[in-house]
Amino acid sequence: MSRVVIAVRPPCRAQTRTLLAPPVVVQMSSDQETSSPGIHFFTTAVLLDPSSGAVAEGLLEGTTATTGVVLDATTIIFAFPDLSIAAPGSYTMRLDVYGMYPNSTDGATLIAQLETDTISVGDGPVASQQPSSSEAAIIELARNAGVPLSPPE
């Protein structure tokens, strides 16, 4: 059984068209090896209007789909280092984790659907939000695995 969590959450406040920092990172862990040959995992990100739950089309900018990076035999991460939000407002982000399995005719199988807390976005500058110690540890592991994230501050 896989355990999927948002390991690094987006900031609670952001400026329009400015990279979300810390970057969003999803982590999938399993009791079994996640790097079995032929299995491919990926995650997509969409922005939601929390009042309606509808997708806020065209407002999440950057790379909104990413392939998993293996950290170790039982852990894969999915990093979104270049996301920004194009318009002021309050939003949540939904992260959908999929697996594609060999010999399956089903195509991509939804493994998990996660949602962030509300992100308040405005046109003016906002104070930077530092990652928690556990988030900073995941960011460091991701960097060490070759994931291109923003440099340490």
PDB file of C-alpha atoms in Angstrom:
ATOM      1  CA  MET A   1       0.000   0.000   0.000  1.00  0.00           C
ATOM      2  CA  SER A   2       1.362   3.403  -0.969  1.00  0.00           C
ATOM      3  CA  ARG A   3       1.325   6.427   1.319  1.00  0.00           C
ATOM      4  CA  VAL A   4       1.111   9.729  -0.551  1.00  0.00           C
ATOM      5  CA  VAL A   5       1.504  13.122   1.153  1.00  0.00           C
ATOM      6  CA  ILE A   6       2.262  16.725   0.320  1.00  0.00           C
ATOM      7  CA  ALA A   7       5.788  16.772   1.745  1.00  0.00           C
ATOM      8  CA  VAL A   8       6.385  20.471   1.006  1.00  0.00           C
ATOM      9  CA  ARG A   9       3.295  22.687   0.997  1.00  0.00           C
ATOM     10  CA  PRO A  10       2.969  25.891  -1.012  1.00  0.00           C
ATOM     11  CA  PRO A  11       3.033  29.192   0.864  1.00  0.00           C
ATOM     12  CA  CYS A  12      -0.233  30.414   2.387  1.00  0.00           C
ATOM     13  CA  ARG A  13       0.302  33.829   0.725  1.00  0.00           C
ATOM     14  CA  ALA A  14       1.810  34.567  -2.668  1.00  0.00           C
ATOM     15  CA  GLN A  15       2.278  37.387  -5.153  1.00  0.00           C
ATOM     16  CA  THR A  16       0.823  37.013  -8.643  1.00  0.00           C
ATOM     17  CA  ARG A  17       3.194  35.628 -11.273  1.00  0.00           C
ATOM     18  CA  THR A  18       5.906  34.985  -8.656  1.00  0.00           C
ATOM     19  CA  LEU A  19       7.287  31.493  -8.101  1.00  0.00           C
ATOM     20  CA  LEU A  20       5.670  29.680  -5.193  1.00  0.00           C
ATOM     21  CA  ALA A  21       8.314  29.243  -2.520  1.00  0.00           C
ATOM     22  CA  PRO A  22       8.842  26.844  -1.006  1.00  0.00           C
ATOM     23  CA  PRO A  23       8.161  24.716  -4.090  1.00  0.00           C
ATOM     24  CA  VAL A  24       5.431  22.084  -3.868  1.00  0.00           C
ATOM     25  CA  VAL A  25       6.722  18.517  -3.405  1.00  0.00           C
ATOM     26  CA  VAL A  26       4.621  15.348  -3.210  1.00  0.00           C
ATOM     27  CA  GLN A  27       6.117  12.222  -1.641  1.00  0.00           C
ATOM     28  CA  MET A  28       4.995   8.650  -2.282  1.00  0.00           C
ATOM     29  CA  SER A  29       6.302   5.928   0.026  1.00  0.00           C
ATOM     30  CA  SER A  30       5.576   2.225  -0.033  1.00  0.00           C
ATOM     31  CA  ASP A  31       6.414  -0.905   1.911  1.00  0.00           C
ATOM     32  CA  GLN A  32       7.422  -2.403  -1.432  1.00  0.00           C
ATOM     33  CA  GLU A  33       9.888  -1.169  -4.017  1.00  0.00           C
ATOM     34  CA  THR A  34       8.433   1.756  -5.946  1.00  0.00           C
ATOM     35  CA  SER A  35      11.035   1.581  -8.703  1.00  0.00           C
ATOM     36  CA  SER A  36       9.889  -1.691 -10.273  1.00  0.00           C
ATOM     37  CA  PRO A  37      10.741  -1.963 -13.984  1.00  0.00           C
ATOM     38  CA  GLY A  38       8.022  -0.786 -16.311  1.00  0.00           C
ATOM     39  CA  ILE A  39       6.021   1.163 -13.714  1.00  0.00           C
ATOM     40  CA  HIS A  40       5.840   4.889 -14.404  1.00  0.00           C
ATOM     41  CA  PHE A  41       4.519   7.430 -11.888  1.00  0.00           C
ATOM     42  CA  PHE A  42       3.606  11.061 -12.504  1.00  0.00           C
ATOM     43  CA  THR A  43       1.714  13.860 -10.763  1.00  0.00           C
ATOM     44  CA  THR A  44      -0.368  16.726 -12.115  1.00  0.00           C
ATOM     45  CA  ALA A  45      -1.252  20.006 -10.398  1.00  0.00           C
ATOM     46  CA  VAL A  46      -4.374  22.107 -10.934  1.00  0.00           C
ATOM     47  CA  LEU A  47      -5.606  25.246  -9.214  1.00  0.00           C
ATOM     48  CA  LEU A  48      -9.085  25.181  -7.672  1.00  0.00           C
ATOM     49  CA  ASP A  49     -11.533  27.892  -6.677  1.00  0.00           C
ATOM     50  CA  PRO A  50     -12.273  26.779  -3.093  1.00  0.00           C
ATOM     51  CA  SER A  51     -15.760  28.312  -3.085  1.00  0.00           C
ATOM     52  CA  SER A  52     -16.926  26.140  -5.983  1.00  0.00           C
ATOM     53  CA  GLY A  53     -14.302  23.403  -6.230  1.00  0.00           C
ATOM     54  CA  ALA A  54     -14.030  24.171  -9.956  1.00  0.00           C
ATOM     55  CA  VAL A  55     -10.674  24.172 -11.719  1.00  0.00           C
ATOM     56  CA  ALA A  56      -9.375  27.738 -12.172  1.00  0.00           C
ATOM     57  CA  GLU A  57      -8.410  27.241 -15.819  1.00  0.00           C
ATOM     58  CA  GLY A  58      -5.255  28.939 -17.067  1.00  0.00           C
ATOM     59  CA  LEU A  59      -4.272  30.500 -13.736  1.00  0.00           C
ATOM     60  CA  LEU A  60      -1.628  27.996 -12.604  1.00  0.00           C
ATOM     61  CA  GLU A  61       1.522  28.749 -14.567  1.00  0.00           C
ATOM     62  CA  GLY A  62       4.677  26.676 -14.913  1.00  0.00           C
ATOM     63  CA  THR A  63       5.227  22.945 -15.204  1.00  0.00           C
ATOM     64  CA  THR A  64       1.976  21.355 -14.025  1.00  0.00           C
ATOM     65  CA  ALA A  65       2.904  17.705 -14.650  1.00  0.00           C
ATOM     66  CA  THR A  66       6.024  15.995 -13.377  1.00  0.00           C
ATOM     67  CA  THR A  67       7.541  12.536 -13.381  1.00  0.00           C
ATOM     68  CA  GLY A  68       8.564  10.926 -10.117  1.00  0.00           C
ATOM     69  CA  VAL A  69      12.191  10.948  -8.993  1.00  0.00           C
ATOM     70  CA  VAL A  70      13.357   7.937  -6.991  1.00  0.00           C
ATOM     71  CA  LEU A  71      14.914   8.911  -3.644  1.00  0.00           C
ATOM     72  CA  ASP A  72      15.406   5.324  -2.495  1.00  0.00           C
ATOM     73  CA  ALA A  73      13.887   1.886  -3.134  1.00  0.00           C
ATOM     74  CA  THR A  74      10.619   2.775  -1.382  1.00  0.00           C
ATOM     75  CA  THR A  75      10.284   6.556  -1.901  1.00  0.00           C
ATOM     76  CA  ILE A  76       9.508   8.694  -4.941  1.00  0.00           C
ATOM     77  CA  ILE A  77       9.068  12.471  -4.982  1.00  0.00           C
ATOM     78  CA  PHE A  78       7.318  14.754  -7.444  1.00  0.00           C
ATOM     79  CA  ALA A  79       8.571  18.359  -7.402  1.00  0.00           C
ATOM     80  CA  PHE A  80       6.959  21.466  -8.888  1.00  0.00           C
ATOM     81  CA  PRO A  81       9.761  24.079  -8.753  1.00  0.00           C
ATOM     82  CA  ASP A  82       8.368  26.678 -11.167  1.00  0.00           C
ATOM     83  CA  LEU A  83       4.682  27.160 -10.337  1.00  0.00           C
ATOM     84  CA  SER A  84       3.102  30.596 -10.049  1.00  0.00           C
ATOM     85  CA  ILE A  85      -0.460  31.898  -9.971  1.00  0.00           C
ATOM     86  CA  ALA A  86      -1.555  34.423 -12.595  1.00  0.00           C
ATOM     87  CA  ALA A  87      -4.404  36.283 -10.861  1.00  0.00           C
ATOM     88  CA  PRO A  88      -5.248  37.563  -7.371  1.00  0.00           C
ATOM     89  CA  GLY A  89      -7.693  35.518  -5.320  1.00  0.00           C
ATOM     90  CA  SER A  90      -7.958  32.601  -2.929  1.00  0.00           C
ATOM     91  CA  TYR A  91      -7.203  29.156  -4.283  1.00  0.00           C
ATOM     92  CA  THR A  92      -6.301  25.616  -3.329  1.00  0.00           C
ATOM     93  CA  MET A  93      -4.131  23.307  -5.381  1.00  0.00           C
ATOM     94  CA  ARG A  94      -5.092  19.731  -6.199  1.00  0.00           C
ATOM     95  CA  LEU A  95      -2.315  17.238  -6.842  1.00  0.00           C
ATOM     96  CA  ASP A  96      -3.236  14.017  -8.640  1.00  0.00           C
ATOM     97  CA  VAL A  97      -0.755  11.115  -8.496  1.00  0.00           C
ATOM     98  CA  TYR A  98      -0.978   8.489 -11.248  1.00  0.00           C
ATOM     99  CA  GLY A  99       0.693   5.188 -12.014  1.00  0.00           C
ATOM    100  CA  MET A 100       1.060   3.480 -15.366  1.00  0.00           C
ATOM    101  CA  TYR A 101       1.553  -0.250 -14.982  1.00  0.00           C
ATOM    102  CA  PRO A 102       3.019  -2.703 -17.495  1.00  0.00           C
ATOM    103  CA  ASN A 103       0.532  -5.036 -19.158  1.00  0.00           C
ATOM    104  CA  SER A 104      -2.383  -2.832 -18.051  1.00  0.00           C
ATOM    105  CA  THR A 105      -4.845  -1.705 -20.676  1.00  0.00           C
ATOM    106  CA  ASP A 106      -6.326   0.933 -18.359  1.00  0.00           C
ATOM    107  CA  GLY A 107      -3.786   3.664 -19.125  1.00  0.00           C
ATOM    108  CA  ALA A 108      -2.991   5.882 -16.142  1.00  0.00           C
ATOM    109  CA  THR A 109      -4.477   4.831 -12.800  1.00  0.00           C
ATOM    110  CA  LEU A 110      -5.241   7.499 -10.189  1.00  0.00           C
ATOM    111  CA  ILE A 111      -3.370   6.560  -6.998  1.00  0.00           C
ATOM    112  CA  ALA A 112      -4.059   9.611  -4.834  1.00  0.00           C
ATOM    113  CA  GLN A 113      -5.689  13.027  -4.949  1.00  0.00           C
ATOM    114  CA  LEU A 114      -4.371  15.607  -2.495  1.00  0.00           C
ATOM    115  CA  GLU A 115      -5.437  19.194  -1.822  1.00  0.00           C
ATOM    116  CA  THR A 116      -3.442  22.018  -0.240  1.00  0.00           C
ATOM    117  CA  ASP A 117      -4.627  24.595   2.244  1.00  0.00           C
ATOM    118  CA  THR A 118      -5.855  27.903   0.819  1.00  0.00           C
ATOM    119  CA  ILE A 119      -3.307  30.092  -0.957  1.00  0.00           C
ATOM    120  CA  SER A 120      -4.151  33.821  -0.851  1.00  0.00           C
ATOM    121  CA  VAL A 121      -2.723  35.587  -3.888  1.00  0.00           C
ATOM    122  CA  GLY A 122      -2.378  39.344  -4.299  1.00  0.00           C
ATOM    123  CA  ASP A 123      -0.651  41.766  -6.646  1.00  0.00           C
ATOM    124  CA  GLY A 124       1.656  43.230  -3.990  1.00  0.00           C
ATOM    125  CA  PRO A 125       4.807  41.729  -2.516  1.00  0.00           C
ATOM    126  CA  VAL A 126       4.456  39.254   0.352  1.00  0.00           C
ATOM    127  CA  ALA A 127       6.933  38.164   2.994  1.00  0.00           C
ATOM    128  CA  SER A 128       8.766  34.997   2.051  1.00  0.00           C
ATOM    129  CA  GLN A 129       7.677  31.821   3.789  1.00  0.00           C
ATOM    130  CA  GLN A 130      10.437  29.544   5.006  1.00  0.00           C
ATOM    131  CA  PRO A 131       9.937  25.787   4.816  1.00  0.00           C
ATOM    132  CA  SER A 132       9.563  23.873   8.070  1.00  0.00           C
ATOM    133  CA  SER A 133      12.519  21.737   9.153  1.00  0.00           C
ATOM    134  CA  SER A 134      10.900  18.583   7.725  1.00  0.00           C
ATOM    135  CA  GLU A 135      10.126  20.410   4.459  1.00  0.00           C
ATOM    136  CA  ALA A 136      13.706  21.724   4.286  1.00  0.00           C
ATOM    137  CA  ALA A 137      14.971  18.149   4.724  1.00  0.00           C
ATOM    138  CA  ILE A 138      12.813  16.941   1.793  1.00  0.00           C
ATOM    139  CA  ILE A 139      14.000  19.863  -0.358  1.00  0.00           C
ATOM    140  CA  GLU A 140      17.615  18.950   0.431  1.00  0.00           C
ATOM    141  CA  LEU A 141      16.996  15.265  -0.414  1.00  0.00           C
ATOM    142  CA  ALA A 142      15.395  16.355  -3.691  1.00  0.00           C
ATOM    143  CA  ARG A 143      18.373  18.562  -4.572  1.00  0.00           C
ATOM    144  CA  ASN A 144      20.765  15.728  -3.745  1.00  0.00           C
ATOM    145  CA  ALA A 145      18.759  13.458  -6.075  1.00  0.00           C
ATOM    146  CA  GLY A 146      19.247  15.973  -8.898  1.00  0.00           C
ATOM    147  CA  VAL A 147      15.852  17.667  -8.785  1.00  0.00           C
ATOM    148  CA  PRO A 148      16.305  21.264 -10.002  1.00  0.00           C
ATOM    149  CA  LEU A 149      14.902  23.341  -7.152  1.00  0.00           C
ATOM    150  CA  SER A 150      15.729  26.909  -6.234  1.00  0.00           C
ATOM    151  CA  PRO A 151      19.093  27.313  -4.496  1.00  0.00           C
ATOM    152  CA  PRO A 152      19.335  27.368  -0.695  1.00  0.00           C
ATOM    153  CA  GLU A 153      18.750  30.799   0.829  1.00  0.00           C
TER     154      GLU A 153
END
